[in-house]
Coordinates of C-alpha atoms in Angstrom, one line a residue:
Chain A
M61 CA 0.1 0.0 0.0
K62 CA 1.2 3.5 -0.8
I63 CA 0.4 6.4 1.5
L64 CA 0.4 10.2 0.3
V65 CA 1.3 12.7 3.0
P66 CA 0.6 16.2 1.9
I67 CA 2.6 18.7 3.9
K68 CA 2.9 22.5 4.4
R69 CA 5.6 25.0 5.1
V70 CA 4.4 27.5 7.6
V71 CA 5.6 30.2 9.8
D72 CA 7.2 28.3 12.9
Y73 CA 4.6 27.8 15.6
A74 CA 6.7 29.5 18.3
V75 CA 7.1 32.8 16.1
K76 CA 5.3 35.7 17.2
I77 CA 3.8 37.0 14.0
R78 CA 3.8 40.5 12.8
V79 CA 1.1 42.1 10.6
K80 CA 2.4 44.0 7.7
S81 CA 1.8 47.7 8.0
D82 CA 0.0 48.0 4.6
K83 CA -2.5 45.3 5.9
S84 CA -1.7 43.0 2.9
G85 CA -0.8 40.0 5.1
V86 CA 1.5 38.8 7.6
E87 CA 5.3 39.4 7.5
T88 CA 7.0 36.0 6.4
A89 CA 10.3 37.6 5.0
N90 CA 13.2 36.5 7.4
V91 CA 10.9 34.5 9.7
K92 CA 11.7 31.0 10.8
M93 CA 9.7 28.5 8.7
S94 CA 9.0 24.9 9.5
M95 CA 6.8 22.1 8.7
N96 CA 3.2 22.4 9.9
P97 CA 3.1 20.6 13.2
F98 CA 0.0 18.6 12.2
D99 CA 1.7 17.4 9.1
E100 CA 4.8 16.2 11.2
I101 CA 2.2 13.9 12.9
A102 CA 0.8 12.8 9.6
V103 CA 4.3 11.9 8.4
E104 CA 5.1 10.1 11.5
E105 CA 1.9 8.1 11.4
A106 CA 2.7 7.0 7.8
I107 CA 6.1 6.0 8.8
R108 CA 4.6 3.9 11.7
L109 CA 2.4 2.2 9.2
K110 CA 5.4 1.3 7.0
E111 CA 7.3 0.1 10.1
K112 CA 4.5 -2.2 10.8
G113 CA 4.7 -3.6 7.4
I114 CA 1.3 -2.3 6.3
A115 CA 2.5 0.4 4.0
K116 CA 5.2 -0.1 1.4
E117 CA 5.8 3.4 0.3
I118 CA 5.3 7.0 1.4
A119 CA 5.2 9.8 -0.9
A120 CA 5.5 13.3 0.8
V121 CA 3.9 16.3 -1.3
S122 CA 4.2 20.0 -0.7
M123 CA 2.8 22.8 -2.7
G124 CA 4.2 26.3 -3.0
P125 CA 7.5 28.3 -3.6
K126 CA 10.9 26.7 -4.2
Q127 CA 11.6 26.6 -0.3
S128 CA 8.8 24.1 0.1
Q129 CA 11.4 21.6 -1.1
E130 CA 13.1 21.9 2.4
T131 CA 9.9 20.8 4.0
I132 CA 9.8 17.7 1.6
R133 CA 13.3 17.0 2.6
T134 CA 12.4 17.1 6.3
A135 CA 9.8 14.6 5.6
I136 CA 12.3 12.4 3.7
A137 CA 14.8 12.6 6.4
M138 CA 12.0 11.4 8.8
G139 CA 11.4 8.5 6.7
A140 CA 9.3 9.3 3.6
D141 CA 10.4 7.4 0.4
T142 CA 9.9 10.0 -2.3
G143 CA 8.9 13.6 -2.6
I144 CA 6.8 15.7 -4.9
H145 CA 6.9 19.3 -5.3
V146 CA 4.2 21.2 -6.9
E147 CA 6.0 24.6 -7.6
T148 CA 4.1 27.8 -7.5
D149 CA 4.6 31.3 -6.2
K150 CA 0.8 31.9 -6.1
E151 CA -1.0 31.7 -2.9
L152 CA -2.9 28.4 -2.8
Q153 CA -6.0 28.0 -0.9
P154 CA -7.5 24.7 0.4
L155 CA -9.7 24.1 -2.6
A156 CA -6.8 24.6 -5.1
V157 CA -4.5 22.4 -2.9
A158 CA -7.3 19.6 -2.9
K159 CA -7.7 19.8 -6.6
L160 CA -3.9 19.5 -7.1
L161 CA -3.9 16.6 -4.7
Q162 CA -6.9 14.9 -6.6
K163 CA -4.6 15.0 -9.7
L164 CA -1.7 13.5 -8.1
V165 CA -3.9 10.7 -6.7
E166 CA -4.6 9.7 -10.4
T167 CA -0.7 9.1 -11.1
E168 CA 0.4 8.1 -7.6
K169 CA -2.6 5.7 -6.7
P170 CA -2.2 5.9 -3.0
Q171 CA -4.6 3.7 -0.9
L172 CA -4.5 6.2 2.1
I173 CA -3.9 9.9 2.3
I174 CA -3.0 11.3 5.7
L175 CA -3.0 14.9 6.3
G176 CA -2.9 17.5 9.1
K177 CA -6.1 18.7 10.6
Q178 CA -5.4 22.2 9.9
A179 CA -2.4 24.5 9.0
I180 CA -1.3 26.7 11.7
D181 CA -1.2 29.8 9.5
D182 CA -4.6 30.0 7.8
D183 CA -6.3 27.9 10.4
C184 CA -8.6 26.6 7.7
N185 CA -9.1 22.9 8.6
Q186 CA -10.4 22.3 5.2
T187 CA -8.1 20.4 2.8
A188 CA -8.6 16.8 3.9
Q189 CA -12.4 17.2 3.8
M190 CA -12.3 18.9 0.4
L191 CA -10.0 16.2 -1.1
A192 CA -12.4 13.5 0.3
G193 CA -15.4 15.2 -1.5
L194 CA -13.6 15.5 -4.7
L195 CA -12.4 11.9 -4.7
N196 CA -15.8 10.6 -3.2
W197 CA -13.6 8.8 -0.5
P198 CA -14.5 8.3 3.1
Q199 CA -12.9 10.7 5.5
A200 CA -11.9 10.4 9.1
T201 CA -11.0 13.8 10.5
F202 CA -9.3 14.8 13.7
A203 CA -7.8 11.3 14.2
S204 CA -6.3 10.3 17.5
K205 CA -5.8 6.6 16.7
V206 CA -5.4 4.8 13.3
D207 CA -5.5 0.9 13.0
I208 CA -5.5 -0.9 9.6
K209 CA -6.7 -4.5 9.3
D210 CA -7.0 -6.0 5.7
D211 CA -8.8 -3.4 3.5
K212 CA -10.2 -1.6 6.4
V213 CA -9.0 1.4 8.4
H214 CA -10.4 2.0 12.0
V215 CA -10.1 5.6 13.1
T216 CA -10.8 7.1 16.6
R217 CA -11.8 10.7 16.1
E218 CA -11.8 13.6 18.5
I219 CA -15.3 14.9 18.7
D220 CA -17.0 17.7 20.9
G221 CA -17.7 15.8 24.1
G222 CA -15.4 12.8 23.6
L223 CA -14.3 10.3 21.1
E224 CA -15.9 8.2 18.3
T225 CA -14.6 5.4 16.2
L226 CA -15.5 5.0 12.4
S227 CA -14.4 2.2 10.0
M228 CA -13.6 3.0 6.5
K229 CA -12.8 0.8 3.3
L230 CA -9.7 1.8 1.7
P231 CA -8.8 4.0 -0.2
A232 CA -9.6 6.6 2.5
I233 CA -8.5 9.9 3.9
V234 CA -7.5 10.6 7.5
S235 CA -6.7 14.1 9.0
C236 CA -4.5 14.0 12.3
D237 CA -5.2 15.6 15.5
L238 CA -2.2 16.5 18.0
R239 CA -2.7 13.3 20.0
L240 CA -2.3 10.9 17.3
N241 CA 1.5 10.4 18.0
E242 CA 4.8 12.0 18.9
P243 CA 6.8 12.9 15.8
R244 CA 10.4 11.5 15.7
Y245 CA 13.3 13.8 15.2
A246 CA 15.3 12.9 12.0
K247 CA 18.8 11.5 12.3
L248 CA 21.8 13.5 11.0
Q249 CA 22.8 10.8 8.8
N250 CA 19.1 10.8 7.2
I251 CA 19.1 14.6 7.0
M252 CA 22.4 14.3 4.9
K253 CA 20.9 11.6 2.7
S254 CA 17.6 13.5 2.3
K255 CA 19.5 16.5 0.8
K256 CA 20.5 14.3 -2.2
A257 CA 17.0 12.9 -2.7
Q258 CA 15.5 13.4 -6.2
L259 CA 12.3 15.4 -6.1
N260 CA 9.5 15.1 -8.7
V261 CA 8.9 18.8 -9.5
L262 CA 5.5 19.6 -11.0
T263 CA 3.4 22.8 -11.5
P264 CA -0.2 23.5 -11.3
E265 CA -0.1 24.0 -15.2
K266 CA 1.5 20.7 -15.9
L267 CA -1.2 19.0 -13.7
G268 CA -3.8 21.0 -15.6
V269 CA -5.4 22.5 -12.5
D270 CA -6.7 26.2 -12.4
T271 CA -5.7 27.5 -8.9
T272 CA -7.5 30.7 -9.0
S273 CA -9.5 31.4 -6.1
H274 CA -12.8 33.3 -5.7
L275 CA -12.0 34.2 -2.2
S276 CA -9.8 37.4 -1.9
T277 CA -8.1 38.9 1.1
V278 CA -9.3 42.4 1.6
S279 CA -7.1 43.2 4.5
V280 CA -5.2 41.6 7.4
E281 CA -5.1 43.5 10.7
E282 CA -4.1 43.1 14.2
P283 CA -6.7 42.0 16.7
P284 CA -7.7 44.7 19.1
K285 CA -5.4 44.6 22.2
R286 CA -6.6 43.5 25.4
K287 CA -5.9 46.1 28.4
G288 CA -5.2 43.3 30.9
G289 CA -2.0 43.4 33.0
V290 CA -3.4 44.3 36.4
K291 CA -1.8 42.4 39.4
V292 CA -3.5 42.2 42.7
E293 CA -2.1 41.2 46.0
N294 CA -4.4 39.0 47.6
I295 CA -7.6 36.8 47.4
D296 CA -9.7 39.5 48.8
Q297 CA -8.7 41.9 46.0
V298 CA -9.6 39.1 43.4
V299 CA -13.1 38.7 45.0
E300 CA -13.4 42.5 45.0
G301 CA -12.6 42.6 41.3
L302 CA -15.1 39.9 40.5
K303 CA -17.7 41.8 42.4
K304 CA -16.9 45.1 40.6
N305 CA -17.5 43.1 37.3
A306 CA -20.8 41.8 38.7
L307 CA -19.6 38.3 38.1
I308 CA -20.5 37.2 41.7
Chain B
M46 CA -54.2 62.2 -6.6
Y47 CA -53.3 60.5 -10.0
R48 CA -49.7 61.5 -9.7
L49 CA -49.4 60.1 -6.3
N50 CA -51.0 57.0 -7.2
T51 CA -48.5 56.3 -9.9
F52 CA -45.7 57.2 -7.8
S53 CA -46.7 54.8 -5.1
K54 CA -47.3 52.0 -7.5
S55 CA -43.7 52.3 -8.9
T56 CA -42.3 52.4 -5.6
L57 CA -44.3 49.4 -4.8
L58 CA -42.8 47.7 -7.8
K59 CA -39.4 48.6 -6.9
N60 CA -39.8 47.2 -3.4
I61 CA -41.2 44.0 -4.6
Q62 CA -38.3 43.7 -7.1
S63 CA -35.6 44.6 -4.5
T64 CA -37.3 42.2 -1.9
Y65 CA -37.3 39.4 -4.7
L66 CA -33.8 39.9 -5.7
K67 CA -32.7 40.0 -1.9
N68 CA -34.4 36.8 -1.5
Y69 CA -32.9 35.3 -4.3
Y70 CA -29.3 36.2 -3.5
T71 CA -29.4 36.0 0.3
S72 CA -31.3 32.8 1.0
C73 CA -29.3 31.0 3.7
L74 CA -29.2 27.4 4.7
V75 CA -28.3 26.7 8.3
I76 CA -27.2 23.2 9.1
A77 CA -28.4 22.4 12.6
E78 CA -26.1 20.7 15.1
H79 CA -28.1 18.3 17.4
D80 CA -28.0 15.2 19.2
N81 CA -31.2 13.9 17.7
K82 CA -33.2 15.1 20.8
N83 CA -32.0 18.6 21.5
L84 CA -31.0 21.3 19.2
L85 CA -27.3 22.3 20.2
S86 CA -27.0 25.9 21.3
G87 CA -24.3 26.7 18.6
T88 CA -27.1 26.4 16.1
L89 CA -28.8 29.4 17.5
N90 CA -25.7 31.5 17.2
T91 CA -25.4 30.5 13.7
I92 CA -28.9 31.5 13.0
T93 CA -28.1 35.1 14.2
A94 CA -25.1 35.0 12.0
A95 CA -27.6 34.2 9.1
T96 CA -29.9 37.2 10.0
K97 CA -26.6 39.5 9.7
L98 CA -26.4 38.5 6.1
G99 CA -29.7 40.4 5.4
A100 CA -31.2 37.0 4.4
T101 CA -34.9 37.3 4.3
N102 CA -35.1 33.6 3.9
I103 CA -33.4 31.3 6.6
S104 CA -33.9 27.5 6.1
V105 CA -32.6 25.1 8.6
L106 CA -31.6 21.5 7.8
V107 CA -32.1 18.9 10.6
A108 CA -30.6 15.7 9.4
G109 CA -30.5 12.8 11.9
S110 CA -32.4 9.8 13.3
G111 CA -35.6 10.1 15.0
C112 CA -35.0 14.0 15.0
N113 CA -38.5 15.4 14.3
G114 CA -38.6 16.9 17.9
V115 CA -35.3 18.8 16.9
A116 CA -37.1 20.1 13.7
E117 CA -39.9 21.2 15.7
T118 CA -37.7 23.2 18.1
A119 CA -35.8 24.8 15.1
S120 CA -39.1 25.9 13.5
K121 CA -39.8 28.0 16.7
V122 CA -36.4 29.8 16.6
K123 CA -36.9 33.5 15.7
G124 CA -35.9 34.3 12.1
V125 CA -36.4 30.6 10.8
N126 CA -38.6 30.5 7.7
N127 CA -38.3 26.8 6.9
V128 CA -37.0 23.6 8.3
V129 CA -36.1 20.7 6.2
C130 CA -36.2 17.5 8.3
V131 CA -34.3 14.3 6.9
D132 CA -34.7 11.2 9.1
H133 CA -32.7 8.1 8.5
A134 CA -30.9 5.7 10.8
S135 CA -27.6 6.3 9.1
L136 CA -27.8 10.0 9.8
E137 CA -27.6 9.5 13.6
H138 CA -24.0 10.3 13.8
S139 CA -23.9 13.1 11.2
L140 CA -21.2 11.4 9.0
A141 CA -19.8 14.0 6.5
E142 CA -20.4 11.5 3.7
T143 CA -24.0 11.0 4.2
I144 CA -24.9 14.7 5.2
S145 CA -23.0 16.4 2.2
P146 CA -25.0 15.2 -0.6
I147 CA -28.2 16.3 1.1
I148 CA -26.9 19.9 1.4
V149 CA -25.7 19.8 -2.1
Q150 CA -29.0 18.6 -3.4
L151 CA -30.9 21.2 -1.4
Q152 CA -28.6 23.8 -2.8
N153 CA -29.6 22.7 -6.3
K154 CA -33.3 22.5 -5.6
E155 CA -33.6 25.9 -3.7
N156 CA -31.0 28.0 -5.2
I157 CA -29.4 28.8 -1.8
S158 CA -26.8 31.6 -1.6
H159 CA -25.3 30.9 1.8
I160 CA -24.7 27.8 3.7
L161 CA -23.6 28.2 7.3
T162 CA -23.1 25.9 10.2
P163 CA -21.3 26.2 13.7
A164 CA -17.5 25.9 13.7
S165 CA -17.6 22.9 16.0
N166 CA -16.1 19.6 15.3
F167 CA -19.5 18.7 13.7
G168 CA -19.4 21.6 11.4
K169 CA -15.7 21.6 10.5
N170 CA -16.0 17.9 9.4
F171 CA -18.5 18.2 6.7
L172 CA -18.6 21.9 5.6
P173 CA -15.4 21.8 3.6
R174 CA -16.6 18.6 1.9
V175 CA -19.7 20.3 1.0
A176 CA -17.8 23.4 -0.5
A177 CA -15.6 21.1 -2.6
L178 CA -18.6 19.4 -4.0
L179 CA -20.2 22.6 -5.0
D180 CA -16.7 23.9 -6.3
V181 CA -16.5 27.0 -4.1
A182 CA -14.2 28.1 -1.3
A183 CA -15.1 27.5 2.4
I184 CA -14.9 30.2 5.0
S185 CA -13.8 29.0 8.4
E186 CA -14.5 30.5 11.7
I187 CA -16.5 33.5 10.7
T188 CA -16.3 35.9 13.4
Q189 CA -17.9 39.0 11.7
I190 CA -20.3 39.4 8.7
K191 CA -19.6 42.8 7.0
D192 CA -22.0 42.2 4.2
A193 CA -23.3 39.2 2.2
D194 CA -19.9 38.7 0.4
T195 CA -17.5 40.1 3.1
F196 CA -16.4 38.3 6.2
Q197 CA -13.9 38.5 9.0
R198 CA -12.1 35.5 10.3
P199 CA -9.0 34.9 12.6
I200 CA -5.8 33.5 11.4
Y201 CA -2.5 32.6 12.9
A202 CA -4.1 31.4 16.2
G203 CA -6.0 34.6 16.4
N204 CA -2.9 36.9 16.1
A205 CA -4.4 38.5 13.0
I206 CA -7.8 39.1 11.5
A207 CA -8.4 38.6 7.9
T208 CA -11.2 40.2 6.0
V209 CA -12.0 38.1 3.0
K210 CA -14.4 38.8 0.1
S211 CA -16.0 35.9 -1.8
S212 CA -17.1 36.1 -5.6
D213 CA -18.4 32.6 -5.3
K214 CA -21.9 32.3 -6.4
I215 CA -22.6 30.2 -3.2
K216 CA -20.9 31.1 0.1
C217 CA -20.0 28.1 2.6
G218 CA -18.8 28.8 6.1
T219 CA -18.5 27.8 9.6
V220 CA -19.5 30.4 12.2
R221 CA -17.5 30.9 15.4
T222 CA -20.4 30.6 17.8
T223 CA -18.9 32.8 20.5
A224 CA -18.8 35.7 18.2
F225 CA -22.7 35.8 17.8
D226 CA -25.4 36.0 20.2
K227 CA -27.9 33.2 20.4
A228 CA -31.3 33.6 18.5
P229 CA -34.2 33.6 20.8
T230 CA -35.8 30.0 20.8
E231 CA -39.3 31.4 20.6
G232 CA -41.1 33.8 18.1
G233 CA -40.4 31.8 14.9
A234 CA -43.1 30.1 12.8
G235 CA -41.1 28.1 10.4
K236 CA -42.6 25.4 8.4
V237 CA -41.3 22.0 8.8
V238 CA -41.1 19.8 5.6
S239 CA -39.8 16.4 5.2
G240 CA -36.9 15.9 2.8
N241 CA -37.0 12.0 3.2
D242 CA -38.4 11.3 -0.3
W243 CA -35.3 12.9 -2.2
A244 CA -32.7 12.8 0.4
V245 CA -33.0 9.0 1.6
P246 CA -31.6 7.6 -1.8
L247 CA -28.7 10.1 -1.7
V248 CA -27.8 8.8 1.9
E249 CA -27.9 5.2 0.6
K250 CA -25.9 5.9 -2.4
A251 CA -23.3 7.7 -0.1
L252 CA -23.0 4.8 2.1
N253 CA -22.6 2.5 -0.8
D254 CA -19.9 4.6 -2.5
T255 CA -17.9 5.3 0.6
H256 CA -18.4 2.2 2.9
I257 CA -18.2 4.5 5.9
K258 CA -19.5 2.9 9.2
W259 CA -19.9 4.5 12.5
E260 CA -18.6 1.8 15.1
S261 CA -18.6 3.4 18.6
S262 CA -18.4 6.4 20.7
E263 CA -17.2 7.4 24.2
I264 CA -18.8 10.6 25.5
V265 CA -17.5 12.0 28.5
K266 CA -20.5 12.7 30.9
S267 CA -20.6 15.8 32.8
E268 CA -23.1 17.6 35.2
R269 CA -21.5 21.0 34.4
P270 CA -22.5 23.4 31.7
E271 CA -21.0 22.8 28.2
L272 CA -17.6 24.3 27.8
T273 CA -18.2 26.4 24.6
S274 CA -21.3 28.0 26.1
A275 CA -20.6 28.3 29.8
R276 CA -20.9 31.7 31.4
V277 CA -17.8 30.8 33.6
V278 CA -14.9 28.6 32.7
V279 CA -12.1 27.4 35.1
S280 CA -9.1 26.2 33.4
G281 CA -6.0 24.3 34.5
G282 CA -2.6 23.8 33.1
R283 CA 0.6 22.0 33.7
G284 CA 0.8 23.7 37.1
M285 CA -1.9 21.5 38.3
K286 CA 0.7 18.7 38.6
N287 CA -1.9 15.9 38.2
G288 CA -5.5 14.8 37.4
E289 CA -6.4 14.4 41.0
N290 CA -5.8 18.1 41.6
F291 CA -8.4 19.1 39.0
K292 CA -10.9 18.5 41.7
M293 CA -10.0 21.9 43.2
L294 CA -11.0 23.5 40.0
E295 CA -14.3 21.5 39.6
E296 CA -15.2 22.7 43.0
L297 CA -14.5 26.3 42.1
A298 CA -16.3 25.7 38.9
D299 CA -19.4 24.3 40.8
T300 CA -19.5 27.4 43.2
L301 CA -19.5 29.7 40.1
G302 CA -21.8 27.5 38.0
G303 CA -19.2 27.2 35.3
A304 CA -17.3 24.6 33.2
V305 CA -13.9 23.1 33.5
G306 CA -11.3 23.6 30.7
A307 CA -7.7 22.8 30.3
S308 CA -4.5 23.8 28.4
R309 CA -2.9 21.6 25.9
A310 CA -0.1 20.8 28.4
A311 CA -2.7 19.4 30.9
V312 CA -4.3 17.2 28.3
D313 CA -1.0 15.9 27.0
S314 CA 0.2 15.0 30.5
G315 CA -3.1 13.0 30.8
F316 CA -4.7 15.1 33.7
V317 CA -8.0 15.5 31.9
S318 CA -9.5 14.4 28.6
N319 CA -8.8 16.2 25.3
D320 CA -12.3 17.4 24.9
L321 CA -11.7 19.9 27.6
Q322 CA -8.7 21.4 25.6
V323 CA -9.1 25.3 25.2
G324 CA -7.0 26.8 22.4
Q325 CA -6.2 27.1 18.7
T326 CA -6.6 23.5 18.2
G327 CA -9.1 22.8 20.9
K328 CA -12.3 24.6 21.9
I329 CA -12.7 28.4 21.4
V330 CA -14.6 30.1 24.5
A331 CA -15.6 33.5 25.3
P332 CA -17.3 33.3 28.6
E333 CA -18.0 36.2 31.0
L334 CA -15.4 34.9 33.4
Y335 CA -12.2 32.8 32.5
I336 CA -10.1 31.6 35.4
A337 CA -6.7 30.3 34.3
V338 CA -5.0 28.3 36.9
G339 CA -1.4 27.2 36.5
I340 CA -1.6 28.2 32.8
S341 CA 1.5 30.1 31.5
G342 CA -0.4 31.5 28.5
A343 CA 1.0 30.3 25.3
I344 CA -0.1 31.8 21.9
Q345 CA -2.0 28.7 21.2
H346 CA -3.9 28.8 24.4
L347 CA -4.6 32.5 24.3
A348 CA -6.2 31.8 20.8
G349 CA -9.0 29.9 22.4
M350 CA -9.9 32.2 25.3
K351 CA -8.7 35.7 24.7
D352 CA -12.1 37.1 23.8
S353 CA -13.3 36.3 27.4
K354 CA -14.9 39.4 29.1
V355 CA -12.9 39.0 32.3
I356 CA -9.7 37.0 32.7
V357 CA -8.3 36.1 36.1
A358 CA -5.0 34.3 36.2
V359 CA -3.5 32.5 39.2
N360 CA 0.1 31.6 38.6
K361 CA 3.3 31.4 40.7
D362 CA 5.3 32.9 38.0
P363 CA 5.1 36.6 37.7
E364 CA 6.6 36.7 34.1
A365 CA 3.9 34.2 32.7
P366 CA 2.6 35.7 29.4
I367 CA -1.1 35.0 30.9
F368 CA -0.6 38.2 33.2
Q369 CA -0.4 40.2 30.1
V370 CA -4.0 39.5 29.1
A371 CA -5.4 39.1 32.7
D372 CA -7.7 41.6 34.1
I373 CA -7.0 40.3 37.4
G374 CA -3.7 38.6 38.1
L375 CA -2.7 36.9 41.3
V376 CA 0.8 35.7 41.7
A377 CA 0.5 33.0 44.2
D378 CA 0.8 29.2 44.8
L379 CA -2.3 27.8 43.2
F380 CA -2.7 24.9 45.8
K381 CA -3.2 27.6 48.5
A382 CA -5.0 30.3 46.4
V383 CA -7.7 28.1 44.7
P384 CA -9.3 26.6 47.8
E385 CA -9.1 30.0 49.5
L386 CA -10.5 31.7 46.3
N387 CA -13.4 29.1 46.4
E388 CA -14.2 29.7 50.1
A389 CA -14.0 33.6 49.7
I390 CA -16.5 33.5 46.6
K391 CA -18.8 31.2 48.6
K392 CA -18.8 33.8 51.5
A393 CA -19.1 36.8 49.2
K394 CA -22.1 35.4 47.4

């Protein structure tokens, strides 16, 4: 079985972002970028399935500018077998990404696609569901446990109020929640090897996908600042504060 | 007299035309979240969001199993014009595969311009699937509706607010429920219609195509109010040291009639179950009072609670970032402070 793992290069989760003064977006020049944390979990899960002998091959795919290749190499250093880069300088929204992935499914023929549940930059939480819709495949989003037996995948999902388990016949789509696993660090030796890996570089044009979005960003602004920052000395003052705000 | 008459006639015609066009362009379908017995409160916030579109026609889809009572409840919500009820055993657990084709078909039949649902795990799961099937963008976690095409939504864990404009024919979005008031549960006179005749074949086809099967669920039972709609939330972090100590927070929450939440650190350490997680990747809350106990205040946690009206922080580290957003900050050992606070509030009440 082949697993396709789509990954995204995003501003590192620990970076305190800055909104551009012309309100056109968030500053990404000279900012530390890394693999979207949820996608690391997706890569890790695919590797574990390979280590169990369930998966034969893992293809990592990323879409975006040239630098996305670093993210693909990170996935290869972790244990992915091959890398595909869909190169474009245009901003891709989830629907475009899903359409590009749909095309790749035709040639790569994966039985399972594992994605992160959301990218921490756009916070959309859409791509896995959109891809499942386009392919008419079953989907299990927000997975915290994945079990594969024969041609069936059993997934435990995080839902409001608890957990639920679904079973799907392959081919299927899984999106990862935080608690699915603990991603490994790549070994230095593997990082060196990944630098030489041959990537399959494509473009949206080559794949015949129109990536134009009908959703445009009018402006990006900073959220209103909270006043906050008042410290009190003791419990009585806390209670007083609650009273003043009519909370008790 | 004659002139006046013609004038009012043409005005009348214009009014009819504009109402017609408005109806046509802003007919909103709200997908109800429910547990087959009760309409969940996030649906009410979503209906309010629908009214902000200037939609003069708001329909609600109730898809479930044995959910007629929910459809009745929805029809009485103020602002609701129609309720479409689809009742099928396989819709009991709101699987995206089965609910999505129903929504797509409804759109085809009724020419709906907007499709909204709560940005809960329920809504996040199927709405993008629907958008892809309709070949339109999806707009996640709408916090403000500027007009029928323009929306605001938070990005980068709430550290930036994006205003987006859609030129798609159909707008699909999930609504951040804490950003909109609840619609009144009375005062509506919607008509309930069954969609079974056309929807059931679609559900059965979807099951055949995708072989999706619901197996089981584990729901965490709690007597306390639901986290996302509670008036008060008391949350604990890594500083709680273990799950046993969360009892202190439960007692404080009970005194205040609130819910208990947690930071990711507390969930990852196994202190409490993950459905209590507040933050970018957990639940978004905006209660009147949020009490953060032993929580440092990482960006990802703040994303889930910084719209709370009053934030109280108890932490022994005076440098903890939580104090930058707290209205009332107490630098203290939580193991001493929390029981004392509980007693003091009981006394003050």
